XYZ file of C-alpha atoms in Angstrom:
176
model
C 26.281 44.986 15.366
C 27.889 47.687 17.968
C 24.076 48.359 19.372
C 24.591 45.675 22.400
C 27.553 47.546 23.097
C 26.964 51.235 22.699
C 23.328 52.068 22.182
C 21.199 52.161 19.675
C 21.749 55.890 19.410
C 25.582 55.802 18.786
C 25.219 55.817 14.975
C 23.312 59.036 14.947
C 26.529 60.777 15.856
C 28.168 59.991 12.501
C 25.099 58.961 10.328
C 23.771 55.680 8.525
C 25.104 56.509 5.152
C 28.532 56.446 5.949
C 30.790 53.166 4.227
C 32.009 50.276 6.201
C 35.398 50.531 6.299
C 37.863 47.524 6.487
C 40.123 46.955 9.252
C 42.321 44.540 7.462
C 43.171 47.461 4.924
C 44.637 50.320 7.433
C 47.384 52.139 5.938
C 49.411 55.049 7.871
C 52.770 56.170 9.385
C 54.062 54.509 12.375
C 52.760 57.324 14.813
C 49.009 56.759 13.067
C 49.127 53.069 13.310
C 50.235 52.980 16.814
C 47.663 55.171 18.038
C 45.060 53.180 15.803
C 46.072 49.832 17.706
C 46.556 51.647 21.107
C 42.661 52.681 20.625
C 41.592 49.392 19.343
C 43.468 47.836 21.702
C 42.016 49.605 24.381
C 38.592 49.418 23.461
C 38.642 45.752 23.180
C 39.858 45.609 27.016
C 37.201 47.668 28.062
C 34.465 45.751 26.029
C 35.926 42.693 27.738
C 35.303 44.041 31.265
C 31.509 44.742 30.347
C 28.818 42.614 31.583
C 27.223 42.024 28.340
C 29.130 39.314 26.684
C 27.889 40.212 23.202
C 30.276 42.855 23.720
C 33.328 40.904 24.648
C 36.049 38.940 21.913
C 35.561 36.921 20.028
C 31.651 38.268 19.679
C 32.613 41.991 18.946
C 34.449 42.068 16.068
C 37.261 44.427 15.078
C 35.723 45.308 11.911
C 32.372 46.875 13.918
C 34.481 47.943 17.017
C 36.889 50.010 14.258
C 33.997 51.778 12.582
C 32.430 52.808 15.636
C 35.841 54.378 17.197
C 36.451 56.145 13.680
C 33.216 57.569 13.129
C 32.985 58.796 16.642
C 36.296 60.466 15.948
C 37.825 58.165 18.942
C 41.272 57.783 16.602
C 41.463 61.658 16.391
C 40.070 63.941 13.966
C 38.291 62.563 10.955
C 39.717 65.831 9.025
C 43.074 64.036 9.292
C 42.453 60.706 8.032
C 41.176 59.724 4.458
C 38.736 57.233 3.326
C 38.763 55.974 0.079
C 35.971 54.624 -1.820
C 35.791 50.813 -3.124
C 37.633 50.332 -6.468
C 40.164 53.290 -5.856
C 43.388 53.360 -4.173
C 46.437 50.906 -3.098
C 43.952 47.975 -1.649
C 41.203 46.489 -3.709
C 38.789 44.706 -1.362
C 37.158 42.026 -3.192
C 35.494 40.081 -0.455
C 31.994 41.678 -0.924
C 31.921 41.167 -4.721
C 33.097 37.571 -4.701
C 29.969 36.407 -2.496
C 27.031 37.876 -1.260
C 25.730 35.468 1.622
C 22.541 37.156 1.748
C 21.343 35.469 -1.958
C 20.600 31.983 -1.549
C 22.181 30.133 -3.126
C 25.602 31.963 -2.630
C 25.739 34.738 -5.698
C 29.127 35.921 -6.995
C 28.888 39.302 -8.115
C 32.365 38.964 -9.750
C 30.951 40.978 -12.589
C 31.785 43.917 -10.773
C 34.946 43.271 -10.541
C 37.197 44.196 -13.849
C 40.252 42.030 -15.004
C 43.150 43.520 -16.941
C 42.818 41.626 -20.428
C 46.571 41.374 -20.712
C 47.736 40.233 -17.274
C 44.499 38.852 -15.965
C 45.011 40.990 -13.055
C 42.379 42.786 -10.848
C 41.588 46.448 -11.662
C 40.484 49.335 -9.513
C 37.174 50.008 -11.311
C 37.151 53.723 -10.433
C 40.891 54.453 -11.320
C 41.622 56.112 -14.598
C 43.904 54.175 -17.159
C 46.953 56.132 -16.255
C 46.643 55.889 -12.513
C 49.583 53.870 -10.975
C 46.675 52.202 -9.037
C 44.727 51.242 -11.980
C 46.049 47.518 -11.389
C 45.311 47.097 -7.843
C 48.746 46.955 -5.974
C 46.970 44.785 -3.205
C 43.917 42.351 -3.616
C 42.555 41.898 0.089
C 40.048 39.143 0.900
C 40.582 37.368 -2.489
C 40.260 33.994 -0.490
C 36.446 34.985 -0.415
C 36.177 34.177 -4.200
C 38.230 30.923 -3.966
C 36.556 29.621 -7.238
C 37.413 32.054 -9.549
C 40.456 33.851 -7.737
C 42.926 30.548 -7.752
C 41.934 30.302 -11.499
C 42.993 34.128 -12.168
C 46.011 33.861 -10.096
C 47.272 30.310 -11.863
C 46.752 32.105 -15.250
C 48.306 35.685 -14.800
C 51.970 35.740 -16.150
C 52.887 37.967 -12.975
C 52.274 35.147 -10.864
C 54.102 32.662 -12.542
C 57.572 33.797 -11.042
C 56.136 33.396 -7.436
C 58.205 30.699 -5.735
C 54.872 29.100 -4.071
C 51.972 27.521 -5.691
C 48.680 29.054 -4.677
C 46.954 25.573 -5.042
C 49.094 24.477 -2.118
C 47.863 27.082 0.223
C 45.151 25.459 2.567
C 41.687 26.886 2.244
C 39.940 28.830 5.104
C 38.013 26.631 7.081
C 34.627 28.086 6.140
C 35.209 28.120 2.567
C 35.021 24.715 0.885
């Protein structure tokens, strides 16, 4: 995704076996987030000036641009940041396990997502039973799994105290 903007060899600087980071789940200090946003926005402005239209918004996404910037050290020293493997930490991104668009018809991989048997809430697979993050504090991209996420959200005791009904939310235009 970034070859058209940064060249074929850009990934050699950081290796090909690194995890893809999710730009929707960045957390940090105020200073860190300000730096992150400044670098990312500057890069989008610079890419929008390039003659190759594939480098411009909205074709080039925040996801791939952010991964390029992170792994090339543009946000600062990688040793001063931390990435967490999927199924751990404060945010559980479930978009990929929900739908694998490479398989036809679309295949749900929800079998790798674990649910708490008492509450129905999504668990972080790789957190220990006594971890504060065993029940995922934040579930990111649940809208990609709308068929089973609505059922889970509707049935979970925790969500019965929420002041709005998930069913009343508009689905994303690309998910029907």
